Every structure is written in structure tokens, then in C-alpha cells.
XYZ file of C-alpha atoms in Angstrom:
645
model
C -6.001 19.631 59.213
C -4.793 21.932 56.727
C -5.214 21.962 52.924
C -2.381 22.352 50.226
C -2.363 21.245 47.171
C 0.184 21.059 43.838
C -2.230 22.687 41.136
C -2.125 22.573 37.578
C -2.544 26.228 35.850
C -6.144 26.962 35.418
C -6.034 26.587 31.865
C -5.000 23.138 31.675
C -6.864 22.140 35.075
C -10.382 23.316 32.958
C -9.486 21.335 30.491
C -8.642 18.530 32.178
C -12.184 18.694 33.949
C -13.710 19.353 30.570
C -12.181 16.121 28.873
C -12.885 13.788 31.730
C -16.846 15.102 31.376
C -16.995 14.261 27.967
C -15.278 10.854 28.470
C -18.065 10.628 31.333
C -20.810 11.461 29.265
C -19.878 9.147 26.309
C -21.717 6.262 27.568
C -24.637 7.933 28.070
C -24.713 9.165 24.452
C -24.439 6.315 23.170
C -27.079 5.067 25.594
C -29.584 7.848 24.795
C -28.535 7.189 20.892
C -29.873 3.622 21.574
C -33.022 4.808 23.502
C -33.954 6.999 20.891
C -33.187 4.676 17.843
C -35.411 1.993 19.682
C -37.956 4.832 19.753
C -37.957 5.543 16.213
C -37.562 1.924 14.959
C -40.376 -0.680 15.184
C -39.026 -2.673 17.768
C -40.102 -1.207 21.229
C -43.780 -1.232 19.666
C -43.710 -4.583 18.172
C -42.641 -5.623 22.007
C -45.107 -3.584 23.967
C -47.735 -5.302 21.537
C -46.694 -8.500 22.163
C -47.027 -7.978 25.559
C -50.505 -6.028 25.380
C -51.736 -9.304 23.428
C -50.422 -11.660 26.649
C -51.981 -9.760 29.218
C -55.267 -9.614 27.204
C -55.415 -13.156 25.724
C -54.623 -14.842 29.465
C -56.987 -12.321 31.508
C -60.220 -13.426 32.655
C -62.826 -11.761 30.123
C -66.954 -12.141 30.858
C -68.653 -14.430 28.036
C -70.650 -12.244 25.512
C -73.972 -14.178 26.150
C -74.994 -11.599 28.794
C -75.795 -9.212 26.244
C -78.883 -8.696 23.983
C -76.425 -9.364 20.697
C -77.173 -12.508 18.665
C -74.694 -13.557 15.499
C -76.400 -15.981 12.665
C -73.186 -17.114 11.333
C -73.086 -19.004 8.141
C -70.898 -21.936 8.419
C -69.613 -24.709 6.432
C -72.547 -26.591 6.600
C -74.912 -23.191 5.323
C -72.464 -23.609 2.544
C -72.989 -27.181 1.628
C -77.066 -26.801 1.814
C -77.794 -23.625 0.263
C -74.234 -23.241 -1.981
C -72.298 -20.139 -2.165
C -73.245 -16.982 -2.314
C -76.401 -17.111 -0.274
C -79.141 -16.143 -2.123
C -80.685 -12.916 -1.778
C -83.973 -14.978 -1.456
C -82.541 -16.773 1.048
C -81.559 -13.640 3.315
C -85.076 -12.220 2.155
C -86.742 -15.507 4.269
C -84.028 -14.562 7.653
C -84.270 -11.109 7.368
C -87.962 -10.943 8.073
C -88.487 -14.234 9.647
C -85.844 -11.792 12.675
C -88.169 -9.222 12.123
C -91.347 -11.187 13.364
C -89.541 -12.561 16.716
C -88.647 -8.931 17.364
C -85.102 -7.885 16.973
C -84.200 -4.344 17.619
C -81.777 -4.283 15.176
C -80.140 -6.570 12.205
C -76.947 -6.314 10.600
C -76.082 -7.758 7.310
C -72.050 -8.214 7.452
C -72.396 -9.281 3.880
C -71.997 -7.366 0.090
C -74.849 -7.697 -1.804
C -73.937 -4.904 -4.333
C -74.708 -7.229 -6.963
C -77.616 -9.629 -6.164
C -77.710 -13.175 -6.005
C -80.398 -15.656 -7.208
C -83.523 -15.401 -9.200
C -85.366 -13.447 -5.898
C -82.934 -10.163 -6.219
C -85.733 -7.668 -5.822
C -86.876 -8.687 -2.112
C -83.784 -7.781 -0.419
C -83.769 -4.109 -2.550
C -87.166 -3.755 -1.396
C -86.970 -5.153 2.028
C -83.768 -2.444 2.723
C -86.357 0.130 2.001
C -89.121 -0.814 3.919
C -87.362 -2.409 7.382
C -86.312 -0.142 9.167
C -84.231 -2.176 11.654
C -82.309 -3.404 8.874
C -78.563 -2.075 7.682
C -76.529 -2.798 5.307
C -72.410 -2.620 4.504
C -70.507 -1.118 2.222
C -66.649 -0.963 2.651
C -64.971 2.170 1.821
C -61.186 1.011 1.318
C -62.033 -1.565 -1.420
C -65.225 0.957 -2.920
C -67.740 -1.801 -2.710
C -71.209 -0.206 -2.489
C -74.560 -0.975 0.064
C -77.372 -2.508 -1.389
C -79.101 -0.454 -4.017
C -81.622 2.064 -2.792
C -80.526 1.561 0.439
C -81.572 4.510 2.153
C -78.822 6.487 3.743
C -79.383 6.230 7.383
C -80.014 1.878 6.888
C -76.184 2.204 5.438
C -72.741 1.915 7.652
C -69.247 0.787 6.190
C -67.797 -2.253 7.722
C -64.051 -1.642 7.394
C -61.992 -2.388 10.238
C -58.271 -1.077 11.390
C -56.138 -3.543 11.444
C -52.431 -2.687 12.964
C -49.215 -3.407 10.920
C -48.730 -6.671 12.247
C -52.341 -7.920 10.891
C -53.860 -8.434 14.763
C -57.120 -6.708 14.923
C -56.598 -4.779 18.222
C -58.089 -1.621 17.367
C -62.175 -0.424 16.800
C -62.946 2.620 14.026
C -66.074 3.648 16.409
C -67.032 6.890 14.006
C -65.222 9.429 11.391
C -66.942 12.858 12.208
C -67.861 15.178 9.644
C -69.176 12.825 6.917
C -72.268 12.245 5.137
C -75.588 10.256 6.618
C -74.197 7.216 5.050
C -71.067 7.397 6.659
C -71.776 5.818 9.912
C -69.745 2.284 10.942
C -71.727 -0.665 11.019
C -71.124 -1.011 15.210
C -72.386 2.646 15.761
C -75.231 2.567 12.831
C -76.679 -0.646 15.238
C -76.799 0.937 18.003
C -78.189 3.578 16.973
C -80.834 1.703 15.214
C -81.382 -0.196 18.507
C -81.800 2.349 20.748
C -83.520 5.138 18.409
C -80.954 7.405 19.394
C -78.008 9.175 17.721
C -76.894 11.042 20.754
C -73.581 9.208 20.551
C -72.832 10.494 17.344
C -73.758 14.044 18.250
C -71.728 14.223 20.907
C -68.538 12.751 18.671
C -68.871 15.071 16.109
C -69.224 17.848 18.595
C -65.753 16.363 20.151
C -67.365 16.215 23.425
C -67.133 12.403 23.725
C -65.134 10.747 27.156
C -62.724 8.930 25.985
C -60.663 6.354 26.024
C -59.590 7.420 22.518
C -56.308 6.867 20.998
C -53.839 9.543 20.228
C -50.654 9.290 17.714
C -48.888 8.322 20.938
C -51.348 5.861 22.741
C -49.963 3.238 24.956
C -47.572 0.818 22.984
C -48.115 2.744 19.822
C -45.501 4.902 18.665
C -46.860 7.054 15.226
C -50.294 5.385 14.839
C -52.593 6.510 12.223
C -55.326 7.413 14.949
C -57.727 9.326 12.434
C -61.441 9.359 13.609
C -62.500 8.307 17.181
C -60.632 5.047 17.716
C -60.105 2.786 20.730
C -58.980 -0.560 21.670
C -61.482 -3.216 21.387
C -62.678 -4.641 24.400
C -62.661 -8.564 24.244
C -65.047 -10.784 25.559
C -64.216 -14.131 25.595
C -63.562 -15.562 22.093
C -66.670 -17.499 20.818
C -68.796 -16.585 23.833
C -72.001 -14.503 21.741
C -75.076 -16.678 21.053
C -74.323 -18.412 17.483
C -76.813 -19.946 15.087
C -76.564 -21.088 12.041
C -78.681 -19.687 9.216
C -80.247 -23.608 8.659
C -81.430 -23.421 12.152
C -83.095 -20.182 12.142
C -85.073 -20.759 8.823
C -86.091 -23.885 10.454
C -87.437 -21.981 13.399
C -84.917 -23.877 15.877
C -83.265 -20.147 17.648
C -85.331 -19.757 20.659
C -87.538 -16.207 20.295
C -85.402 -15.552 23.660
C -82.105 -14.922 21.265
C -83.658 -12.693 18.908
C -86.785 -10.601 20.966
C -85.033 -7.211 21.869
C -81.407 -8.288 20.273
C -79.094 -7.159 17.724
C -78.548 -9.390 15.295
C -76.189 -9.941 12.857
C -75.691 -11.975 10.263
C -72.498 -12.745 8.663
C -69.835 -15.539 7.199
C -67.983 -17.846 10.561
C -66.828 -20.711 7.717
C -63.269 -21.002 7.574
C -63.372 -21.615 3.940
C -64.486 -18.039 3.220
C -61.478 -16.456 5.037
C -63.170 -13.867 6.694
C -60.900 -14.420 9.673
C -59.199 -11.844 11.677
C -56.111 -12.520 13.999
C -56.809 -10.810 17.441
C -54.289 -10.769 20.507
C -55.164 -14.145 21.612
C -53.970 -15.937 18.419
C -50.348 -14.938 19.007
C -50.284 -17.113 21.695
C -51.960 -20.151 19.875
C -51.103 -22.266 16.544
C -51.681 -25.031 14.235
C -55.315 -26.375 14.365
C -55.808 -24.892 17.992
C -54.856 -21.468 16.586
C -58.046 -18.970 16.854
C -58.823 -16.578 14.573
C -62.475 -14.642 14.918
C -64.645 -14.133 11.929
C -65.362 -10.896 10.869
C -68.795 -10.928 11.737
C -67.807 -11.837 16.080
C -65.347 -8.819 15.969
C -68.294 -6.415 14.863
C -70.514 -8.070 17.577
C -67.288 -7.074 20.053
C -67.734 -3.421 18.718
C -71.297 -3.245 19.336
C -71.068 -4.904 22.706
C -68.463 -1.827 23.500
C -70.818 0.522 22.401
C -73.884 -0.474 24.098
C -72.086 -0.756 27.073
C -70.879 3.216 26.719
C -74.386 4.026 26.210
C -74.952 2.613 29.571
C -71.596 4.875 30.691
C -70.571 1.469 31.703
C -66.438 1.684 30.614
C -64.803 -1.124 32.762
C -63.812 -3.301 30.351
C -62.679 -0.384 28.238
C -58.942 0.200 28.156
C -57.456 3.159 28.779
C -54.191 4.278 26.778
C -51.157 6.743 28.176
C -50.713 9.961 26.664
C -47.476 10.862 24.980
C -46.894 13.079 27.487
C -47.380 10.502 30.090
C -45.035 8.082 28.465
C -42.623 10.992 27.872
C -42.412 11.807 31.709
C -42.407 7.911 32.773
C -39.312 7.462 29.550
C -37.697 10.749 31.494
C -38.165 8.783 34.961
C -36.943 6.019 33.843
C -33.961 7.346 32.512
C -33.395 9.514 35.706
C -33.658 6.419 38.019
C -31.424 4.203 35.492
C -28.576 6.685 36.015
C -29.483 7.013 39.398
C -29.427 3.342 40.417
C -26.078 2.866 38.009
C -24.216 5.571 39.566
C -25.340 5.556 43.506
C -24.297 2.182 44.786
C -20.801 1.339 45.248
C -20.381 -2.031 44.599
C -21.407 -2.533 40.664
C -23.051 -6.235 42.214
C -25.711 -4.044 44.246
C -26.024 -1.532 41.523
C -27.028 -4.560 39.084
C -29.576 -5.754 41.605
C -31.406 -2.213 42.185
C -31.525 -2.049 38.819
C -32.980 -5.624 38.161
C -35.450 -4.923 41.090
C -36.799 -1.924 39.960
C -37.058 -2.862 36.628
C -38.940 -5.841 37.493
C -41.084 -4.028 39.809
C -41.476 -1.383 36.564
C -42.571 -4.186 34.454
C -44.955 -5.960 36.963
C -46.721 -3.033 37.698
C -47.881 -1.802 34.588
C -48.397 -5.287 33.462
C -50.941 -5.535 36.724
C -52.262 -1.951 35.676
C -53.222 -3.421 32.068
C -54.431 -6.770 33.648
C -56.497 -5.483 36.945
C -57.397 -1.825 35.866
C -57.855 -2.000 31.935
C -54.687 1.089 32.136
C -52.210 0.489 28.800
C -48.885 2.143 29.355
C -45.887 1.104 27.082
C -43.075 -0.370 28.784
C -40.982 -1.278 26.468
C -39.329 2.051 26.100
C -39.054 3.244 30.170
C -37.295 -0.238 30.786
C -35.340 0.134 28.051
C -34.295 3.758 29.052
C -33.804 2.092 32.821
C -31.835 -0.768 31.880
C -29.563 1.081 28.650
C -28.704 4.679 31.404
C -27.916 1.910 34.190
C -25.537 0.037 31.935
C -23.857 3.172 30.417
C -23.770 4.048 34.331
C -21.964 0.920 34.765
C -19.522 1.557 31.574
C -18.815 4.988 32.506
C -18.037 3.713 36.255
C -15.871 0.805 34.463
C -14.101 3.227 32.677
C -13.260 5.330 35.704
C -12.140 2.532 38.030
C -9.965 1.150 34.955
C -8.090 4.995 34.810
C -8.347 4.979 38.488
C -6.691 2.450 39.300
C -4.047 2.854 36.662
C -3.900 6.590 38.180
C -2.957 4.946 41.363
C -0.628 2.822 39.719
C 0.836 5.540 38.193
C 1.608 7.364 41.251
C 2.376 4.443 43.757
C 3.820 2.339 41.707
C 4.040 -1.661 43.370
C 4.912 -0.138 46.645
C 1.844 -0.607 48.617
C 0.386 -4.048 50.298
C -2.444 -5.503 48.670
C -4.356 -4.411 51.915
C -3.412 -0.544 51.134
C -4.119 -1.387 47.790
C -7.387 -1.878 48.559
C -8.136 0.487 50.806
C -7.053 3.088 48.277
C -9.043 1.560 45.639
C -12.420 2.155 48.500
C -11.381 5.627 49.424
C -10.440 6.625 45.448
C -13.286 8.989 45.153
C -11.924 10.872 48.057
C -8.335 10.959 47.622
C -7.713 11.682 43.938
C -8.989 14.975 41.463
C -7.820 15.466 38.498
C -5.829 11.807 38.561
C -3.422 13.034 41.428
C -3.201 13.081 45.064
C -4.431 16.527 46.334
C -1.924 17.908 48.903
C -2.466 16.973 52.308
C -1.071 17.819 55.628
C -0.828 14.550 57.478
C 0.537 13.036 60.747
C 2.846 9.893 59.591
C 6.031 7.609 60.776
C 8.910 7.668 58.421
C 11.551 5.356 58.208
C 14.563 5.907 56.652
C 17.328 3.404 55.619
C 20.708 3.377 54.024
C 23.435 0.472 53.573
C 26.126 0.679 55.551
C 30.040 0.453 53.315
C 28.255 0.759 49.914
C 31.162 2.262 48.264
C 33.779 -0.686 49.985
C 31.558 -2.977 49.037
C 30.461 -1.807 45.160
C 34.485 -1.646 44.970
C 34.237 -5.924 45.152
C 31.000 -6.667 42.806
C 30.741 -6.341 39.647
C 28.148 -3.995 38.440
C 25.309 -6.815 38.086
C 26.724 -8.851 40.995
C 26.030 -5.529 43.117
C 22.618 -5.262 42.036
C 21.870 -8.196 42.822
C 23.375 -8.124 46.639
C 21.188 -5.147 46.617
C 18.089 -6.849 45.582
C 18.754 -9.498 48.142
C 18.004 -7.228 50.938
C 15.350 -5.087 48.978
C 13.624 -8.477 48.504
C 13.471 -8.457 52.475
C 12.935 -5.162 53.471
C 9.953 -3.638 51.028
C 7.557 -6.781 51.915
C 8.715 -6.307 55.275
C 7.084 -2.945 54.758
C 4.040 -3.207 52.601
C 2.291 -6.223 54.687
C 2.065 -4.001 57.911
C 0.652 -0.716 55.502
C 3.230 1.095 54.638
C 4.326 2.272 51.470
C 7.864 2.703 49.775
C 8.126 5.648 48.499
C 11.426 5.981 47.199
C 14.694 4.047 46.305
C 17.764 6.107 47.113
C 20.238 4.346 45.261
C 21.581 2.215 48.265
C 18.470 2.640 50.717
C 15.231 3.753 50.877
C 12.200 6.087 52.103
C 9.326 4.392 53.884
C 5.913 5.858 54.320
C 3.642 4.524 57.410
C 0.162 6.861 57.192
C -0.008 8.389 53.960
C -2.055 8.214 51.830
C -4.221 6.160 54.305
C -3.974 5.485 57.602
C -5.108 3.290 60.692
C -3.926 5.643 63.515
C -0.919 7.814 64.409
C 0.262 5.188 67.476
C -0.527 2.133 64.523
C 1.704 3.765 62.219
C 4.009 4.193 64.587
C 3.897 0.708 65.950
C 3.761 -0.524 62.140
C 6.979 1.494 61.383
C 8.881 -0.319 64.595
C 7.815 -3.855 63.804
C 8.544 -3.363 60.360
C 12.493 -2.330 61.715
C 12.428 -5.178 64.340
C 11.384 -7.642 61.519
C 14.211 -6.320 59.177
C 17.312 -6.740 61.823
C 16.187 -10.289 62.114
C 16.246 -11.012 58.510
C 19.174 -9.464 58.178
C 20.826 -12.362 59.861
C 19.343 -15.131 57.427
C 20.383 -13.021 54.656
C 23.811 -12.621 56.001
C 24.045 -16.600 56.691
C 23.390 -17.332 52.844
C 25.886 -14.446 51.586
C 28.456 -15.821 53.473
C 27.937 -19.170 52.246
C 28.458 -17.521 48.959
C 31.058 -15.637 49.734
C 29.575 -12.164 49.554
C 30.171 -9.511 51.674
C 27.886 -9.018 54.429
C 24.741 -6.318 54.177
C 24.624 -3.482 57.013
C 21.957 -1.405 57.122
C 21.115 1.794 59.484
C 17.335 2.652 59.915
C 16.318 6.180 60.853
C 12.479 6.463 62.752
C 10.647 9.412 62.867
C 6.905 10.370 63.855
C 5.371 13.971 63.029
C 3.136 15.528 60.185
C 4.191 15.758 56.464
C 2.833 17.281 53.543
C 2.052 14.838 51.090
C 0.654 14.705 47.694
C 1.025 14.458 44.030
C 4.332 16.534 42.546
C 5.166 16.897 38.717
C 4.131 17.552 35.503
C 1.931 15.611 33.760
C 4.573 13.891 31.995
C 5.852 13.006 35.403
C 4.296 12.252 38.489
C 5.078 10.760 41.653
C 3.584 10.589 45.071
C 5.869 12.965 47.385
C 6.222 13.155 51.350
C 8.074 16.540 52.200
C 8.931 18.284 55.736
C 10.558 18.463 58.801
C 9.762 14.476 59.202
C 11.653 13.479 56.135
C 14.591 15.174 57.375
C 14.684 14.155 60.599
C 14.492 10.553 59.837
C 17.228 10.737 57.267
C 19.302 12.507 59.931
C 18.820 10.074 62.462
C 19.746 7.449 59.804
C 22.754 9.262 58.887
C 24.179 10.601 62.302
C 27.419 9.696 63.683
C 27.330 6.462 61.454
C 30.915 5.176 63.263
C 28.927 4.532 66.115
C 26.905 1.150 65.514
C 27.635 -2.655 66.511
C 25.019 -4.483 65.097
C 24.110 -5.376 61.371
C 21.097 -3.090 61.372
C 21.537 0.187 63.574
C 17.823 1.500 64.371
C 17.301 4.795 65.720
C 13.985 5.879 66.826
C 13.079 9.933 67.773
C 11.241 10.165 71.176
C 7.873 11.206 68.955
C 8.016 8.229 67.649
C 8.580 6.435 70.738
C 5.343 8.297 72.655
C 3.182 6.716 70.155
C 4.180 2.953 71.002
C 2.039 1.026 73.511
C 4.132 1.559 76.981
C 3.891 -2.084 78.145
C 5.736 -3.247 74.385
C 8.735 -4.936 75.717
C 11.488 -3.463 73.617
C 15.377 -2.824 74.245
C 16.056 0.494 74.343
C 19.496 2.435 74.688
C 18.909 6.289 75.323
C 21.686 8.236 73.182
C 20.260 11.395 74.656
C 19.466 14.953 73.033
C 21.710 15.599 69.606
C 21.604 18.472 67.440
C 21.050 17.343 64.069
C 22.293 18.798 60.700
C 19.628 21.341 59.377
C 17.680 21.420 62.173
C 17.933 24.267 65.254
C 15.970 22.170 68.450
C 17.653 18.594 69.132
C 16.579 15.227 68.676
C 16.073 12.800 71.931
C 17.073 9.914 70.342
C 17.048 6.473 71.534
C 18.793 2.948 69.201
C 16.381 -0.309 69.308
C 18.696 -2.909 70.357
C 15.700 -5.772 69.580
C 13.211 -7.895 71.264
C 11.095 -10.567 70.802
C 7.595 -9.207 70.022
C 4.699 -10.266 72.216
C 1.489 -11.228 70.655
C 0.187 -8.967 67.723
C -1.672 -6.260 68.716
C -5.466 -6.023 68.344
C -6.622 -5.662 64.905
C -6.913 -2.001 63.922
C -9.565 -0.075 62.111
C -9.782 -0.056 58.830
C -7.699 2.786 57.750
C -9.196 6.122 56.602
C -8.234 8.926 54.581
C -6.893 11.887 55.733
């Protein structure tokens, strides 16, 4: 078919395109606005932690008894025997008494800057001459070691500690400091092992990883100085645990201590040195667990030895910024994607839903089955907030859509054309108009017969309303088998059957006829009740013609209406309008042979040839033929749904 169209200068056609992008992109943003402020703000981080501390406090962890660490933890009743502090004496007795069953290493978790109890000397001297032994100092709150502790028996104990006060997190070394400088976790196994090739290799930078970046996982900005990771946790409680009664009274079997670390530190609740981890969030009141200092420094050691042995299973690995970057860009590609692609908004909704819980199961089974941390806060957000301002955008569109089509039809279509024009939008309208098309259609024409005579009776309302009467007949008449009026012409009107949409050329045809049949019998009813009201009688003459029109949106932009122009449109208003003496009925229907080629051949209709007739305006004839009536058969099959042309 050919192509024509009514189009606006260039000018204001650009501009036209150029506003209805920016009303396009204005959802989006807003959506990216949203992305980013989540970004920048504390929330998406505070929400992939939360769900980093699920996943972590509900997965199946080993027990820490498998490994050669042993904690001596002084509890409540420690405190109640031997008073608070300890005294140094007292330490003195464990110290060595660890040193004779043959631990590798021992770790005192506790300040002894300033000694305690008459026996202060031992533990200065015993720091000097053990060589297993290290001590603490902390560097954020300047508390110093043990004096003339030597500087490779000293390590600082302080531990990172994210803003919302879980311990998640392990310090493993800060390169480029002093001897002293060592943490307590690294200086152990060090001592243990008698090697400080782990430290070598950190300062050198040639360490594997996992390490955390500024952009690790979750974390969005994280202070990530020094070689940091996230702690690997064993299950809570699981490390061999003695009191320090029990081991000065010889009851911890040699098996605990011979070739273990030790360390010995405060596990009484009363001294606070409690630490929330991940699996606290999901625990309170007197169940809720909290690990002493001295368990989360026997996790850090457990790590270590356990990288030594290039063993990194339980070790988590954290995303890159770059890789969270391209997964946010992903995200956001597929949210727009899965917003825009579908056409029902119910199946867009459900892609989206699906994929995003497929998003957020996966890389909740990636943390849970292969140690992997990749935020997902942020790509779901991105997903869910480019899939809604998909949804707005498309929202918006429909809603100027369909008041587009509104616009330019008017009420004059079925609900059934209605909605096929709403399906087929995309296709049929640019620029909020009909593009010209050339299409094949059946027009029908009507006028009333004696308007003047009978406008000389009425008055002006009264006339209106004996109008109305058979408009009320004749335009549903029209609209419930697909056609469209297009125009009122004072007295009569111009019916469309094929534009914008159509089922078939012989449909519209057949639609057209049906729709004139259905008319003369009304006609009679309506007639009955005006003559019972003493009205004047309604005559009508219907003009039928089949051929191709061009069709399409005409006007400015202040006004606009949906226009059928050609050689059809006059031929169907000259059939109407020829030799109007001639007619004996109340509704005078004449149908062109082209119309009359496209009707099934076995409709039983009552025809009465008028022959060939030169009409006005046009140089080849017309073979008309009148439509005297019939009963009609059965309903045709239904047809196709219509398409666009």
C-alpha cells in the first residue's frame, strides 16, 4: 500500500520529538536520582549488611575445636576467687605452668601496663625471658605493652569494628611500621610457626587476597586502611575454653595446650569485653550472643593459620567496585528492559519480580555455598526503581495515548474498535496523530430526507431532538459492527467501515450492509413512537460505497480530526444524494456494485438493479443497485481480529 502522510514543518515536528523524549526520560531521572541517592546514603549498606549477617549467622560453620587454638577465659567465677584485676602473680603461675605442657604460643589479651599485686616483677621478667609469650597494647586508646617487653613479644589488639558496632571485619597487618607494630592474630602465628613469611609477603603487597577495597561487597566508602578482610566465623563458642581456676589446678588436659596457641583473656560478662558479631542481630534478650574479645582474636588466628596452610574456603571473598559497578549497570539495563519490553504492564511486573528474585537468591546462595559477597542491595534497587520508572513512563504514554485517540475519534468508535486501537497504538499513531494511509474501506453515507419541511414545524430544540432520536439509532447501529462515525453533517452523517482498523475488505463491506439493513428496521419503531407523539416521520437515504481512501490525521495542532478523503467519499455521498424523488420506503439504500462484489454471494438480500448512472463529479458511471431488505440469516463466522493497515 502506499504511504502519505499530513506532516508538521520540520521545525515543530523536531520539537515535538524532542519534548516527548524528555517527558520519556523524566521517570528515569528521577529513578537514577533515587539509585544514586540510595548509593550515597547509608541505607543500601545498612541493608546489604543486614543481609550479609543472615546468611552468615544461619550457615552451617565447622566448630573451632579442630584446631590447635586453646582460650583460658576468665569468667565470673575467676572473678569471685581471685578478685579483680588478676594478679600479675597470678598470670606469672599460668603463664609458665602453659609453658611446661608445651604451647607454641600464648597470648595475653589483657593490659598490664601498670602491674597488679605484690608479685609485679615476674610477669616484667617472664615477657623477657619466654619467648612464646606476647603481649597487647592498643593503639587507639595509647595504652602501652608490658614494660620491657621486647619488641617482637609485642602486637596491638585493636579491632575494626563497622559503624553499626558488629564486629565483621579482621585488621590482619598495617605494613610499613615498626617491629612492635604487628596485631596480636599475626604476632601468634608468627610466634607459632617461627616464621614471618606472611608478613614479608604483606608488606611487599604480594599477598592473595581476599582483601577489602573502599568498595568491597556491601560496603560503600569503607575505611579499608591496612590488609583487612572479613572474619571467618566458626561456630560461636566452639574453641576449647578453660577457666583460669582449672588450669592452675592442673584440670586442662596436656592434649589442649601441647602444640596450641593459647590465649588468655576476660569471657565474664561483667567486664564488658563483648563484641556484637553478625549472629547477634538475629538474637535478643538473655539468648542474645555477644563474643568476648578474647574468642574473636582466637577467630583471627584460626583465619590465619589456616592461610598459612593456603587453605581459604571459609574465607570470603568481596566484589570489586568495578564488579558491583557493571552488575548496578546490568541491573539497570535489564530493569528498563523488562519495564519497557512486555506489553501487558501485569507480565512486565512479573519478569521483573522473577528476575529480581532470581537476582537476590543467587547471590544470597553465592555468599552462603561459595563464601562470594556481592552487594545486592543496590543492583535490585537499580532493577526494581528503572522497571517502575519503565512502568510510569509507559503509564504516562498510554494516559496521552489514549486521550490522543480520544482526541481524534472522538466517542465514535465501539468499545471493540476501541480496543483494538488501544493494542495497535504503537503502530498507528507518531507524533499523537494518525499518519496518512492509503486504505481499502466501505463508506456509508446518510442524509434525512425533507429536513427543511420538517425544521419548518419544530422548534429549534424540538428539532434537535427528532434528530437525536434517529442519531440515537443509527451511530450504535454503527459502532457495534466496527465502524466508526466520522462526521455529523448537520442532518446526516459519514460512516467509516475499515479505517483506522480493519477485519477484511468483504467484512467491512458486509459490516457496512448490516449496519443499513439494521437501520431501515429501526426506522419503523422510531416512526411508530413519533407518530404517537405527533411528530413528523424520519426518512433517511443511505449511500454504500467500497474502494480505497486516504485516511489520516488533518489540522493544526489546535485542531485535529481524523479525515477519510477520495473518490470513495464522493461516490457514496452521490449515491446518497442522486435522483432523491425516486424512493418509496422510509430509508432508501443504495449500494455501488464494488460494494456488492465484496458480500458473501449466497446472503439472501433484495436487490433492485437501477443500472449504470453517471454521477455528479465523476467521468465513469456507477452500477448501482437499492437494498429493498431481508431478513438476515445467521451471523456470519466470527472474523479476525482486525489489523492495522
Amino acid at each position: 500500500m502506499g504511504r502519505w502522510s499530513f506532516a508538521l514543518p520540520s521545525r515543530d515536528r523536531i520539537r515535538s520529538r524532542i519534548l516527548t523524549l524528555l517527558k520519556g526520560m523524566a521517570p528515569y531521572g528521577m529513578a537514577a536520582l533515587l539509585l544514586l541517592g540510595l548509593q550515597r546514603s547509608r541505607i543500601a549498606e545498612t541493608l546489604d549488611l543486614l543481609l550479609y549477617d543472615l546468611v552468615t549467622s544461619q550457615r552451617p560453620a565447622p566448630a573451632g575445636k579442630a584446631l590447635p587454638i586453646t582460650m583460658i577465659g576468665l569468667d565470673e567465677s575467676d572473678i569471685q576467687a581471685y578478685g579483680w584485676p588478676i594478679e600479675d602473680g597470678l598470670l606469672c603461675r599460668a603463664i609458665e605452668r602453659l609453658g611446661q605442657e608445651g604451647a607454641v604460643a600464648i597470648g595475653l589479651d589483657l593490659y598490664r601496663d601498670k602491674g597488679m599485686g605484690p608479685n609485679q616483677a615476674c610477669l616484667r621478667q617472664l615477657v623477657q625471658s619466654e619467648p612464646r609469650l606476647v603481649t597487647i597494647f592498643n593503639v587507639a586508646e595509647g595504652i602501652e605493652p608490658i614494660p620491657g617487653a621486647p619488641p617482637e613479644r609485642q602486637s596491638f589488639n585493636d579491632l575494626v569494628v563497622d559503624a553499626d558496632g558488629v564486629m565483621r571485619r579482621d585488621l590482619v597487618h598495617v605494613a610499613g611500621q615498626d617491629e612492635a607494630t604487628v596485631s596480636l592474630a599475626l604476632r601468634l602465628a608468627e610466634v607459632a610457626s617461627g616464621s614471618k613469611t606472611l608478613r614479608g609477603t604483606l608488606d611487599q603487597g604480594s599477598a592473595p587476597g581476599p582483601w577489602l577495597e573502599t568498595e568491597s561487597g556491601g560496603y560503600r566508602g569503607l575505611d579499608a586502611a591496612g590488609y583487612q578482610q572479613m572474619l571467618p566465623f566458626r561456630q560461636p563458642g566452639s574453641f576449647p575454653t578453660w577457666n583460669l581456676q582449672a588450669l592452675l589446678a592442673g584440670q586442662v588436659p596436656a592434649t589442649q595446650i601441647q602444640g596450641h596457641i593459647v590465649l588468655i583473656g576476660s569471657t565474664a560478662p561483667s567486664l564488658r569485653d563483648l563484641f556484637e558479631i553478625p549472629h547477634t542481630r538475629f538474637t535478643s534478650g538473655a539468648k542474645q550472643l555477644l563474643m568476648p574479645g578474647v574468642e574473636i582474636h582466637a577467630l583471627r588466628v584460626a583465619a590465619l593459620l589456616e592461610r598459612q596452610n593456603g587453605d581459604l574456603r571459609l574465607h570470603v571473598w568481596t566484589s570489586s567496585g568495578q564488579l558491583d559497578l557493571a552488575l548496578e549497570l546490568l541491573a539497570v539495563v535489564l530493569g528498563i528492559g523488562l519495564g519497557e519490553a512486555f506489553r501487558t504492564l501485569r507480565r512486565s511486573v512479573v519478569a521483573v519480580a522473577l528476575v529480581g528474585l532470581g537476582l537476590a537468591g543467587g547471590l544470597m546462595a553465592l555468599l552462603w555455598l561459595q563464601h562470594a559477597w556481592i552487594g545486592a542491595v543496590t543492583p535490585l534497587a537499580g532493577l526494581s526503581l528503572m522497571a517502575g520508572a519503565g512502568w510510569l513512563r509507559r503509564g504516562a504514554a498510554s494516559q496521552q495515548q489514549r486521550q490522543q485517540i480520544q482526541r481524534l475519534l472522538g466517542q465514535t468508535t465501539s468499545p471493540a474498535v476501541a480496543k483494538q486501537l488501544w493494542e495497535q497504538r504503537e503502530e498507528l499513531l507518531s507524533d499523537g496523530r494518525f499518519e496518512g494511509r492509503q486504505l481499502p474501506v466501505t463508506i456509508l453515507f446518510s442524509d434525512t430526507c425533507s429536513f427543511t419541511s420538517v425544521s419548518e414545524q419544530l422548534q429549534p430544540a424540538e428539532l434537535l431532538s427528532w434528530l437525536n432520536r434517529g442519531m440515537a439509532y443509527c451511530v450504535p447501529a454503527i459502532t457495534k459492527r466496527g465502524g466508526m462515525v466520522n462526521k455529523f453533517t448537520g442532518d446526516g452523517f459519514l460512516a467509516v467501515f475499515g479505517a483506522p482498523v480493519s477485519n477484511s475488505p468483504r467484512a467491512d463491506a458486509r459490516a457496512a450492509i448490516e449496519t443499513a439493513l439494521d437501520i431501515q428496521n429501526g426506522l419503523d419503531t422510531i416512526n411508530q413512537e413519533l407518530a404517537r407523539e405527533g411528530a413528523p416521520a424520519m426518512h433517511l437515504r443511505i449511500g454504500i460505497h467500497s474502494g480505497e481512501v486516504l485516511a489520516g490525521s488533518m489540522g493544526s495542532s489546535e485542531r485535529l480530526e481524523y479525515a477519510v478523503i477520495g473518490d470513495t467519499v464522493n461516490c457514496a455521498s452521490r449515491l446518497e444524494s442522486i435522483d432523491k424523488t425516486r424512493q418509496d420506503n422510509i430509508c432508501r439504500v443504495l449500494v455501488s456494485s464494488a460494494t456488492r462484489a465484496l458480500l458473501p454471494e449466497d446472503w439472501a438480500l433484495e436487490w433492485e438493479h437501477w443500472g449504470e448512472l453517471q454521477v455528479k463529479g465523476r467521468q465513469e458511471p456507477l452500477d448501482i443497485w437499492e437494498l429493498r431488505g431481508a431478513a438476515l440469516r445467521d451471523s456470519a463466522p466470527a472474523a479476525p481480529p482486525a489489523t492495522p493497515h
